[in-house]
Coordinates of C-alpha atoms in Angstrom, one line a residue:
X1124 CA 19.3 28.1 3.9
X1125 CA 18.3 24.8 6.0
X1126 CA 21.0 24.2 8.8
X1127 CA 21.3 21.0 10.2
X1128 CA 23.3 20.0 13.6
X1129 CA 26.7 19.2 13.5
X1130 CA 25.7 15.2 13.6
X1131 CA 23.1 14.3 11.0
X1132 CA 21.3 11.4 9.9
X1133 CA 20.4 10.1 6.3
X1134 CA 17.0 10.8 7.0
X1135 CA 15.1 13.2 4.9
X1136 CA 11.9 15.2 4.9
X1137 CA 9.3 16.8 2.7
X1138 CA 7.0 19.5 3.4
X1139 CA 4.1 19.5 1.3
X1140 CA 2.3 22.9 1.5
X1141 CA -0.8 22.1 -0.1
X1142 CA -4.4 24.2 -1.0
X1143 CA -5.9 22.4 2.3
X1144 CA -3.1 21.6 4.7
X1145 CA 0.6 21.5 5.2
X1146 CA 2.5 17.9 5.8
X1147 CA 5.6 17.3 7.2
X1148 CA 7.1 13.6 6.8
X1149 CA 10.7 12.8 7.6
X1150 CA 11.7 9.4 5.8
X1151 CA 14.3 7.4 7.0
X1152 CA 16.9 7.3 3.6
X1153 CA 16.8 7.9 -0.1
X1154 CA 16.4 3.8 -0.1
X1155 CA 13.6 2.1 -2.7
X1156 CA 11.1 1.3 0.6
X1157 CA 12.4 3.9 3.5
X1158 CA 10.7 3.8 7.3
X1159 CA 8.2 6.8 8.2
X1160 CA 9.9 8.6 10.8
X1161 CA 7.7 11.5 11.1
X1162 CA 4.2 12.2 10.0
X1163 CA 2.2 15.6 10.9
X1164 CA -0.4 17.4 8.9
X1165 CA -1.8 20.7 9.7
X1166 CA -5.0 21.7 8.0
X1167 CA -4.1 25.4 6.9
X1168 CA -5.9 26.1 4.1
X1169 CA -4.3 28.5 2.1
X1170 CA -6.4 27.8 -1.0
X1171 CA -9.9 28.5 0.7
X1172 CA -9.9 31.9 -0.7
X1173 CA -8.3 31.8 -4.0
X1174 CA -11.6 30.7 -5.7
X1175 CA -13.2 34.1 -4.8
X1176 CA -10.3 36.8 -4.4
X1177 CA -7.6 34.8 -5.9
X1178 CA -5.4 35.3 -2.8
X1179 CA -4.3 33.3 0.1
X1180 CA -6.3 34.5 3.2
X1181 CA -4.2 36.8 5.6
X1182 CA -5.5 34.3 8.2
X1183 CA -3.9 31.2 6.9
X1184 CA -0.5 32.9 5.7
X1185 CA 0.2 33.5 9.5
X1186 CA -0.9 30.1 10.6
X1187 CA 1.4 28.6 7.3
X1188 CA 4.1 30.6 8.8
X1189 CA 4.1 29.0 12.6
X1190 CA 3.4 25.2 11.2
X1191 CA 6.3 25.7 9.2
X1192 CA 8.6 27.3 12.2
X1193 CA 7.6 24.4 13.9
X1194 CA 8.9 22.0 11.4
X1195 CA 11.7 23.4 10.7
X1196 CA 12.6 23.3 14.6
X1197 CA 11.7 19.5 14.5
X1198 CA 13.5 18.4 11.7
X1199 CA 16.5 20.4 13.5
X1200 CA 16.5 18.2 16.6
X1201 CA 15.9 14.8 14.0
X1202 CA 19.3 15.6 12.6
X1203 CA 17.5 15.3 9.4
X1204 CA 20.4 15.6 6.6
X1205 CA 17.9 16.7 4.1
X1206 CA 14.7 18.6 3.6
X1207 CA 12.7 19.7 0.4
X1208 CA 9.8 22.0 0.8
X1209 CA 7.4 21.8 -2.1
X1210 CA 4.4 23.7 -2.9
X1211 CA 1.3 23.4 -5.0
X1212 CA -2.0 24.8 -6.2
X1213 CA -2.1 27.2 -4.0
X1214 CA 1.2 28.8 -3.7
X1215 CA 1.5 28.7 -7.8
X1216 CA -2.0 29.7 -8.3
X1217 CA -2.6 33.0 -6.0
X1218 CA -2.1 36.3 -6.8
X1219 CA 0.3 37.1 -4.0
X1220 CA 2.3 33.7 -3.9
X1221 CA 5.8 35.5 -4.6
X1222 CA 5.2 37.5 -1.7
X1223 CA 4.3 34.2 0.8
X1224 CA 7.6 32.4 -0.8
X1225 CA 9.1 35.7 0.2
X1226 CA 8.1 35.8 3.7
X1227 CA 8.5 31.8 4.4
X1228 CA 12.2 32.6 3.1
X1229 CA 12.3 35.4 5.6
X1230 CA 10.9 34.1 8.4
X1231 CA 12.0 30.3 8.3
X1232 CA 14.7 30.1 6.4
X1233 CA 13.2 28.1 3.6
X1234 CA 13.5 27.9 -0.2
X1235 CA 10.0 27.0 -1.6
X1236 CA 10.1 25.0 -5.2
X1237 CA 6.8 25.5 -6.4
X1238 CA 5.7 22.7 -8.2
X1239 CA 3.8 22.9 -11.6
X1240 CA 0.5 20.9 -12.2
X1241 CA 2.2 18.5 -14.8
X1242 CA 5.3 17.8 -12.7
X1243 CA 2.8 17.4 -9.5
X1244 CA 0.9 14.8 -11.8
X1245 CA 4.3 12.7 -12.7
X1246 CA 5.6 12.9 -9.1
X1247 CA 2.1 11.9 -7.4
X1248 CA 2.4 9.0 -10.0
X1249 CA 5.8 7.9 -9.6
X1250 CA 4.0 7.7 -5.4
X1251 CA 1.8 5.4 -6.6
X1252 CA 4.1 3.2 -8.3
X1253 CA 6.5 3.3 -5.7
X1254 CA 3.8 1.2 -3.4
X1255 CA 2.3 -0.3 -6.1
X1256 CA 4.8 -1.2 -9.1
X1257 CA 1.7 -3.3 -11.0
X1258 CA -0.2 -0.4 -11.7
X1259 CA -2.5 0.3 -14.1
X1260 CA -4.5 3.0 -15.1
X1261 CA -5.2 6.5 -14.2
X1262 CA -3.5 8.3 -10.9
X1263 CA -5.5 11.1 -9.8
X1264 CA -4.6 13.3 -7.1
X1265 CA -7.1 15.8 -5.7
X1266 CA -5.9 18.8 -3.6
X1267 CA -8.2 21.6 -2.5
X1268 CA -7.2 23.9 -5.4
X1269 CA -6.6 21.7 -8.1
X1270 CA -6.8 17.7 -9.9
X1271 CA -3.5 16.2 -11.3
X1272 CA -4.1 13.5 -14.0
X1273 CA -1.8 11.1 -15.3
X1274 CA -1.8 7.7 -16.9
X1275 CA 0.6 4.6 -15.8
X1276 CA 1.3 2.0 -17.4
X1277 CA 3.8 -0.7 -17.5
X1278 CA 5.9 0.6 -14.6
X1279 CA 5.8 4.4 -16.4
X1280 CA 4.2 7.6 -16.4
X1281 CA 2.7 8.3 -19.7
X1282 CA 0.4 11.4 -20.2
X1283 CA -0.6 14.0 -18.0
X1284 CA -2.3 17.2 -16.9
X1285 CA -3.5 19.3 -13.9
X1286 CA -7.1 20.9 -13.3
X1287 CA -8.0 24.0 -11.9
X1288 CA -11.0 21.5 -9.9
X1289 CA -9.9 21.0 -6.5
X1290 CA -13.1 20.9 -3.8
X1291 CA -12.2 24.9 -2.2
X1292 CA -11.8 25.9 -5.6
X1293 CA -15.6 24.5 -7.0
X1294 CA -17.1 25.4 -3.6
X1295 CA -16.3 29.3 -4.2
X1296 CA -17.4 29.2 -7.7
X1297 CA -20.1 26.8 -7.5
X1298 CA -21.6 26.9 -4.3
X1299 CA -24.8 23.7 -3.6
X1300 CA -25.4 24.5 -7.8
X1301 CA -24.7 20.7 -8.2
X1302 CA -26.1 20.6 -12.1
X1303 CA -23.8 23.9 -13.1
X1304 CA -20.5 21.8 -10.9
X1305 CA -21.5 18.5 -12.9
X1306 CA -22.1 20.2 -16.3
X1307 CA -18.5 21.8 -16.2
X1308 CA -16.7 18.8 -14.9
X1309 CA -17.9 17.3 -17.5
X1310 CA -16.8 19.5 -20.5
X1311 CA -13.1 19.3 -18.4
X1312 CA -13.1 16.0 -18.7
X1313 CA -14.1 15.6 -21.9
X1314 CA -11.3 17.6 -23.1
X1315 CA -8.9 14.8 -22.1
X1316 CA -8.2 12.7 -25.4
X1317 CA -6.6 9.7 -23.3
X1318 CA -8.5 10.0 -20.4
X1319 CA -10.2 6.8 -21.4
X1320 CA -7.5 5.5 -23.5
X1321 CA -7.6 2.1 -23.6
X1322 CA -10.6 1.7 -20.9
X1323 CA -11.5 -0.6 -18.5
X1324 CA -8.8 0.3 -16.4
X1325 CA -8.1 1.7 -12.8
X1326 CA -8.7 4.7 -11.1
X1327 CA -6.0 5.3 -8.2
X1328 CA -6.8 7.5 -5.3
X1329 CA -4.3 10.2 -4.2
X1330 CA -5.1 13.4 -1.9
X1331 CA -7.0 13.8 1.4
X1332 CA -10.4 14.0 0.5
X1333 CA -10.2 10.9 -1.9
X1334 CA -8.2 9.1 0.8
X1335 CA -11.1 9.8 3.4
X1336 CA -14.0 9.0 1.3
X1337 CA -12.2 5.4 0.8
X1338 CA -11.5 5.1 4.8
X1339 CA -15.6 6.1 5.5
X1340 CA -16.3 2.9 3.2
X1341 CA -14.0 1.0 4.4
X1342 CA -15.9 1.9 7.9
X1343 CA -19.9 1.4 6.7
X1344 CA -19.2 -1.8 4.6
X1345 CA -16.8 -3.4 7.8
X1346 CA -14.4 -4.1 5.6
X1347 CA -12.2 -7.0 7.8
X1348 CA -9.0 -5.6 6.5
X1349 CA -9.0 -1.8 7.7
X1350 CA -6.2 -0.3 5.5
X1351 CA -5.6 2.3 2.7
X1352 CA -3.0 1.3 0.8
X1353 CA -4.8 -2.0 -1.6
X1354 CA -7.9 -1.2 -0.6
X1355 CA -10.4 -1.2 -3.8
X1356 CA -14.1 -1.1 -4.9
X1357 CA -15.7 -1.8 -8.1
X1358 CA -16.9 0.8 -9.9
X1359 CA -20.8 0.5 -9.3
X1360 CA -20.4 -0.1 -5.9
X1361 CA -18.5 3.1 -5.1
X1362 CA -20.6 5.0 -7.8
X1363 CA -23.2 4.3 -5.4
X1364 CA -21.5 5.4 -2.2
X1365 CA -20.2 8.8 -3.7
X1366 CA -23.7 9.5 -4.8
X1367 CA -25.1 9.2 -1.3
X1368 CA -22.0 11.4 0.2
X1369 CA -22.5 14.2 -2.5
X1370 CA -25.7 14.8 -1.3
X1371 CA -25.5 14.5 2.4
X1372 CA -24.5 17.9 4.6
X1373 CA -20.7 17.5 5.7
X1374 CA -22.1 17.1 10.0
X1375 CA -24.4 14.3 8.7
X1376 CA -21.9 11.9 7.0
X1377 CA -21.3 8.6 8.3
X1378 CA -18.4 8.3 10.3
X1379 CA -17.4 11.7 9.9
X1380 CA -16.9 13.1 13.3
X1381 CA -13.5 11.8 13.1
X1382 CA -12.1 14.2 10.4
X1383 CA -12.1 17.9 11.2
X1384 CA -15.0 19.7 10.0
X1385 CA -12.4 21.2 7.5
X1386 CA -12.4 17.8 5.8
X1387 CA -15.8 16.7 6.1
X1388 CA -17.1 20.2 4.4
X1389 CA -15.1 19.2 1.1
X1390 CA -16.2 15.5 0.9
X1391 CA -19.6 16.1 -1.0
X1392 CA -17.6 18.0 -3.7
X1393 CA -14.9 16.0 -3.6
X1394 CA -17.7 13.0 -4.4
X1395 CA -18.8 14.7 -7.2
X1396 CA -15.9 15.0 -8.8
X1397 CA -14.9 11.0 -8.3
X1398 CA -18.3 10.3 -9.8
X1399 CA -17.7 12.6 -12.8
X1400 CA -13.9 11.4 -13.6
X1401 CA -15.2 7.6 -13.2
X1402 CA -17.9 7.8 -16.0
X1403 CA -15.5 10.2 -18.0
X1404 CA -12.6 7.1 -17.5
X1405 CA -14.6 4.4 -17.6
X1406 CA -13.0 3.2 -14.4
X1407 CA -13.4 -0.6 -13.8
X1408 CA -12.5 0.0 -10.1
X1409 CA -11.1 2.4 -8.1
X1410 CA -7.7 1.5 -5.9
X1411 CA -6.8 3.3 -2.5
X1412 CA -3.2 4.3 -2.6
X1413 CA -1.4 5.7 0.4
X1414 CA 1.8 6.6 -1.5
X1415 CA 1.8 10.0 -3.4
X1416 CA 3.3 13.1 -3.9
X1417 CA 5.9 12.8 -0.9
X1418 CA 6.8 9.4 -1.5
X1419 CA 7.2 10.3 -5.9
X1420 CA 9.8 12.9 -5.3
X1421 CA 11.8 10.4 -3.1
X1422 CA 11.9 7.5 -6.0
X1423 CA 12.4 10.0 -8.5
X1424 CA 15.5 10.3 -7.1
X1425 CA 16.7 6.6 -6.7
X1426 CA 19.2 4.7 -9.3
X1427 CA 17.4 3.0 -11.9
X1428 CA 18.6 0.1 -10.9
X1429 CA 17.0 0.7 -6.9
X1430 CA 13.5 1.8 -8.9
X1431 CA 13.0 -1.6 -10.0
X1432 CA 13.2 -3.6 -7.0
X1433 CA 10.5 -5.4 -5.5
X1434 CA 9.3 -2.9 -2.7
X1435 CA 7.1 -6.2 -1.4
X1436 CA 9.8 -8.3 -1.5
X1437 CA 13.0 -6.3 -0.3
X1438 CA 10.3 -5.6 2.7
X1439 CA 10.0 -9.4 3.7
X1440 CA 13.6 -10.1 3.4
X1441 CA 13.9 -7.4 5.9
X1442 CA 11.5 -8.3 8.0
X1443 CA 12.9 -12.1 7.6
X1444 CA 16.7 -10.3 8.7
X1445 CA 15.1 -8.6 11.6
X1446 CA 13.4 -11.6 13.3
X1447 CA 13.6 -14.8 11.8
X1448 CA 16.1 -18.0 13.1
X1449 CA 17.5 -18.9 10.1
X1450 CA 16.9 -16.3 7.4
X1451 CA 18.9 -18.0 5.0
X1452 CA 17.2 -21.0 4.7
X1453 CA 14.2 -18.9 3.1
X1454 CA 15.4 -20.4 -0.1
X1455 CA 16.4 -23.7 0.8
X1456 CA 12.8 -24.2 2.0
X1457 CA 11.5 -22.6 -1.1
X1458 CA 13.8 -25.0 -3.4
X1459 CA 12.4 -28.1 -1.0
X1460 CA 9.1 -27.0 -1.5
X1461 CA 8.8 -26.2 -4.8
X1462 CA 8.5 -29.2 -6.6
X1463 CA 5.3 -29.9 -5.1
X1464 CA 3.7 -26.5 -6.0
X1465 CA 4.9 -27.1 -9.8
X1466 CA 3.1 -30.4 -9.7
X1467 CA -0.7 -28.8 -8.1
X1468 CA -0.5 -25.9 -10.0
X1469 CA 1.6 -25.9 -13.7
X1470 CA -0.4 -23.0 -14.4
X1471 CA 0.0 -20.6 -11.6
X1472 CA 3.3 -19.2 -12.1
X1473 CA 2.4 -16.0 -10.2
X1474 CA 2.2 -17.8 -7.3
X1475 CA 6.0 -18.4 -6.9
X1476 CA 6.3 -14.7 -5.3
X1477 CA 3.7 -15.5 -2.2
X1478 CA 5.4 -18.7 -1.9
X1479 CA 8.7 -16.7 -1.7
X1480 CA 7.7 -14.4 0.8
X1481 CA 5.8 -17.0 2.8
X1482 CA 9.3 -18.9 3.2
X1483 CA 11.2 -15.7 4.0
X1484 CA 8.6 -15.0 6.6
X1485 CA 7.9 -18.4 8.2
X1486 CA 9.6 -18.2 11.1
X1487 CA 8.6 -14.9 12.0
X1488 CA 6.7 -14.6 14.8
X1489 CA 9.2 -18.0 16.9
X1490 CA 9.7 -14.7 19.5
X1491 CA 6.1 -15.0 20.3
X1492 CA 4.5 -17.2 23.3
X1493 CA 3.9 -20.3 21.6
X1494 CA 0.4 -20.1 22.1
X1495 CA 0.3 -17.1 20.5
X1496 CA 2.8 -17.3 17.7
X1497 CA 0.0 -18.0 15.1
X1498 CA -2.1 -14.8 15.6
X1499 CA 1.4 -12.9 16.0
X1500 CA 2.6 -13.9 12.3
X1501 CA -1.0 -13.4 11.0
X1502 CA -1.1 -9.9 12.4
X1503 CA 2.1 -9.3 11.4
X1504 CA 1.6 -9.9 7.7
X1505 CA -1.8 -8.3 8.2
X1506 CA -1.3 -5.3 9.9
X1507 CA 2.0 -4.4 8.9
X1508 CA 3.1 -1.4 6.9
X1509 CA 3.8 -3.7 3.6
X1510 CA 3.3 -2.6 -0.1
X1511 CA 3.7 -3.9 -3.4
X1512 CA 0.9 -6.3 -2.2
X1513 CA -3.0 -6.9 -2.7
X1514 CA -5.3 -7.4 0.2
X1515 CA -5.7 -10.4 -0.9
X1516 CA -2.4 -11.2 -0.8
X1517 CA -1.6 -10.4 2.8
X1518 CA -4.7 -12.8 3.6
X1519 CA -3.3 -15.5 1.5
X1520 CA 0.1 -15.3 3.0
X1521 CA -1.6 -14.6 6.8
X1522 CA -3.8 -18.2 6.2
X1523 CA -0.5 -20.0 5.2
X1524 CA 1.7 -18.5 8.2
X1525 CA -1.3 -19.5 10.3
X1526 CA -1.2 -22.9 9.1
X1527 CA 2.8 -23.3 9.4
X1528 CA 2.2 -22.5 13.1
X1529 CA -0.3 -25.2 13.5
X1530 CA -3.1 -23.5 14.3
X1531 CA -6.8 -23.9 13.1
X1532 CA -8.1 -21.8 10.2
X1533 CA -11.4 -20.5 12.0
X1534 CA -9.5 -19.1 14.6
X1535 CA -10.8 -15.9 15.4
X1536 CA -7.4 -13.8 14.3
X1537 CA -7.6 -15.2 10.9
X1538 CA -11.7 -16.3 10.1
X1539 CA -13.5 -12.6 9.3
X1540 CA -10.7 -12.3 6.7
X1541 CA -11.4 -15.5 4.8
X1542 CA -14.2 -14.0 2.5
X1543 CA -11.6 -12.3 0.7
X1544 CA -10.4 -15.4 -0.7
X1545 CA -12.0 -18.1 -2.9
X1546 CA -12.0 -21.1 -1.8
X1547 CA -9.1 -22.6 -3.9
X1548 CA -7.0 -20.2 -2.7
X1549 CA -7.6 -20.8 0.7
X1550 CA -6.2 -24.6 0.3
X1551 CA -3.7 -23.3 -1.5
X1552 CA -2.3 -21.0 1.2
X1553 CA -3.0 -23.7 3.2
X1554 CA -0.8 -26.3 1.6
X1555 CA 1.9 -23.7 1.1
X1556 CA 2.2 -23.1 5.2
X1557 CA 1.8 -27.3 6.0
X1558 CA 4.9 -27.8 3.5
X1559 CA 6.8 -25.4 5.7
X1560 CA 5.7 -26.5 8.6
X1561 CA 7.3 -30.2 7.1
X1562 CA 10.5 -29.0 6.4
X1563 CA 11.2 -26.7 9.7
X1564 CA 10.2 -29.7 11.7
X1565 CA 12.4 -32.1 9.4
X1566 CA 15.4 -29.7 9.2
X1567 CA 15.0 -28.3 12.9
X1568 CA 16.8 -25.2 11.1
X1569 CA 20.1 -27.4 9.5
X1570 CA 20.6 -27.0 6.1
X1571 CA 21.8 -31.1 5.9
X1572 CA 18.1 -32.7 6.2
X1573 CA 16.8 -30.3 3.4
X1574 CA 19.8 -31.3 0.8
X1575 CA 18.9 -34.7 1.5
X1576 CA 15.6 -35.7 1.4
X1577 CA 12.7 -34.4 -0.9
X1578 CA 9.0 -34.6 -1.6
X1579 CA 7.3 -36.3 -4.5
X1580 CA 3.5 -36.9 -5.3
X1581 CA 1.8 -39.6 -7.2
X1582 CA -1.8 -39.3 -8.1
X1583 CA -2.3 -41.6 -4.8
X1584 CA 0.2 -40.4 -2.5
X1585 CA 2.5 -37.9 -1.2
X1586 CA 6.0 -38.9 -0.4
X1587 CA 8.9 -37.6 1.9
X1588 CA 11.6 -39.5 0.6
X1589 CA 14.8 -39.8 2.9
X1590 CA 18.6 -41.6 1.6
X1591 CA 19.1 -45.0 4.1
X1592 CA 22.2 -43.1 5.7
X1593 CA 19.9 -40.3 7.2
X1594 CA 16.9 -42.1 7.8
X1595 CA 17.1 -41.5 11.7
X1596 CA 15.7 -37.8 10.6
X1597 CA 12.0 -39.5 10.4
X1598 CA 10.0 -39.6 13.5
X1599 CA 6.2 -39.8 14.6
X1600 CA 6.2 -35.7 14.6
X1601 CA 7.3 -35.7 10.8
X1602 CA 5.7 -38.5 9.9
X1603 CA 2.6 -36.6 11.4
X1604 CA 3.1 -33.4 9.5
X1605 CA 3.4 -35.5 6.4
X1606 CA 0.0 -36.8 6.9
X1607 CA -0.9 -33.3 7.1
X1608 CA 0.3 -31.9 4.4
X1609 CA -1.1 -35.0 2.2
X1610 CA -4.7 -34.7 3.1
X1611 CA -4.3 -31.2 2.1
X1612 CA -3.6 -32.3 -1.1
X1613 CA -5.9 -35.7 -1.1
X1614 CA -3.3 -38.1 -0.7
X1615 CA -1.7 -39.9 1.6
X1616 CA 1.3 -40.3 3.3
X1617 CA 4.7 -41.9 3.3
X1618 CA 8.5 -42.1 4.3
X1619 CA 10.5 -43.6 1.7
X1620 CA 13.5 -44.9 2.6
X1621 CA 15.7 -44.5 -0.2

């Protein structure tokens, strides 16, 4: 049995003992978007074998045993109040398996719960709902020994299904015979009768060799926004770049003296098999998520009620508590601001969220050197360990926080990320941060100026309009902002003394 110290804490870890490598991560609460404490993989691979004796290799039992002694000790001196040791493929799948949960028992006091391929399928896509509650399509986690399937939709796990196809596994049975691999991936595949169900959908990216191929892109293409979790690629274009990898030798990939030669020898295989499952799901792109297994069997435990928050947006409203002046007038601002938003764009509803966080997060970065506060909040929202939200929009909420501080938008902190958004969207960011910038300068952080005055637009101008009782809250600075904001919108400006 797991002991913990006489003080404890509410955090709680997962060991994932996996065909490739064992992970421990210690999160910091059974809460809807908890801190990483603790993150450590150890590449073991206790599935390298199976494909050719069926067991797990003396070898990597004995080096299983130590990792696991080691994080047992660690979570020990955490105080961590909770721990669950999972296993997969491998464990489930080998001959002598009893015998390692035996000795794992024995030796480090731990009770394995082996998990089955259907249940590793649901969990790894509750993961990727957790980060991403929009998604749609197929989640597919590859381990070394095996390929978990399942289909989300609509905030649920639908159908799903594990494959005995994991890279170690193909490798022993396969060997280079690429044809005989592609043929019988195929005929796998094929047996999937909702595999494609409804097509034209997304293809989400769980497992370490998935995981890496997407980082190497990310690398070769420059990508301005280095990170995982969002990242995507249409179908053609990463087609393209699997079919490349599959046929390179693991020392000669791109990029790939970073992973352990361990990793890099799976990645053509592992290639292979994303080509083959794209055709066979008519993918329309394929989405990097950095949420899986681990972070599904922590929301499968929250209240209904904590699953259906807003990870993106509980996330700014902490970020907001943390560091902001006035955190409560996030919704004043937004109530100020959003007439004018209703009036430029009746049709973009969607919007209102970004304009929400953008309010909670305004004042964000006011620790900051003042020359500096601009490229703080923009790498801040950009670099930050935030999901729930699109690449695209962290840029469009970086490009508004950079204009609420006043700065220009080809500074070099924000420019190499401005491809990523169309044009319109750029001013519209843009006209989203100069309204803030209005009403903190107006307010100077009172809630009084803000319940007083409001904004109005004409097809010829843009008006601040202020009641004759508080009209000693204009000045040259406001009026100046006001400008701002109007030729944003192609307007101009004026105070209206009401």
């Amino acid at each position: 049995m797991f002991e913990t110290p006489s003080v404890t804490k509410d955090y709680v870890g997962v060991i994932d003992i996996g065909s490739n490598s064992i992970r421990l991560v210690v999160f910091s609460g059974k809460k809807r978007v908890p801190d990483t404490i603790f993150n450590e993989k150890i590449m073991v691979g206790l599935g390298a074998e199976i494909g050719k004796t069926g067991k797990m290799g003396t070898a990597a039992i004995k080096l299983a045993i130590s990792t696991l002694q080691r994080f047992v000790s660690l979570c020990t001196h955490m105080g961590v109040g909770e721990l669950r040791v999972l296993a997969t493929a491998a464990v489930r799948d080998a001959s002598n398996g009893a015998y390692f949960v035996k000795k794992v028992k024995t030796e480090c006091d731990l009770d394995i719960r082996i998990i089955m391929g259907e249940e590793e399928a649901r969990l790894s896509a509750l993961g990727v709902l957790s980060g991403d509650p929009r998604a749609h399509g197929i989640s597919g986690d590859l381990g070394g020994g095996s390929l978990e399937l399942a289909r989300i939709k609509n905030g649920a796990v639908h159908e799903t299904i594990s494959l005995p196809i994991g890279p170690l596994r193909l490798m022993a049975k396969f060997g280079r015979n690429r044809t005989a691999l592609r043929k019988y991936l195929h005929e796998q595949f094929e047996e999937i009768p909702w595999l494609d169900k409804g097509g034209d959908h997304n293809l989400y990216l769980v497992g370490g060799a998935w995981r890496n191929i997407a980082q190497l892109m990310i690398r070769e293409q420059s990508y301005p926004l280095p990170i995982l979790q969002g990242y995507y690629s249409s179908k053609t274009e990463f087609t393209a770049y699997c079919r490349r990898l599959s046929k390179l030798d693991p020392d000669d990939i791109p990029f790939g003296s970073g992973l352990t030669a361990r990793r890099r020898e799976v990645l053509p295989t592992a290639a292979i098999i994303m080509i083959e499952l794209m055709y066979a799901m008519k993918a329309r792109r394929i989405v990097a998520s950095a949420h899986g297994l681990r972070e599904g069997v922590i929301f499968d435990e929250l209240p209904e009620e904590a699953k259906k928050i807003d990870p993106f947006m509980a996330t700014c409203h902490e970020l907001a508590n943390e560091r902001c002046r006035f955190p409560e007038h996030s919704k004043l601002i937004y109530d100020w601001t959003r007439p004018l938003f209703y009036k430029l764009l009746p049709d973009k509803k969607y919007r209102e969220r970004l304009q929400m966080a953008i309010c909670l997060l305004s004042d964000i970065a006011w620790r900051g050197h003042p020359d500096f506060r601009a490229e703080k909040a923009v790498s801040m929202v950009l670099h930050s360990n935030l999901i729930g939200v699109s690449h695209k929009e962290r840029c469009y909420i970086a490009v508004a926080l950079n204009q609420a501080y006043g700065a220009s938008i080809d500074e070099s902190h924000l420019g190499p990320l401005l491809p990523l958004l169309k044009i319109e969207e750029i001013m519209e960011a843009r006209t989203m941060g100069a309204a803030v910038r209005l009403a903190q300068r107006l307010s100077g952080g009172t809630v009084k100026a803000l319940t007083v005055s409001s904004l109005r637009i004409s097809k010829a101008r843009l008006y601040l309009s202020l009641p004759e009782e508080h009209a000693e809250l204009k000045n040259d600075i406001v009026h100046r902002r006001l400008r701002q904001l109007a030729q944003l919108v192609g307007r101009s400006a004026k105070i209206e003394i009401l």
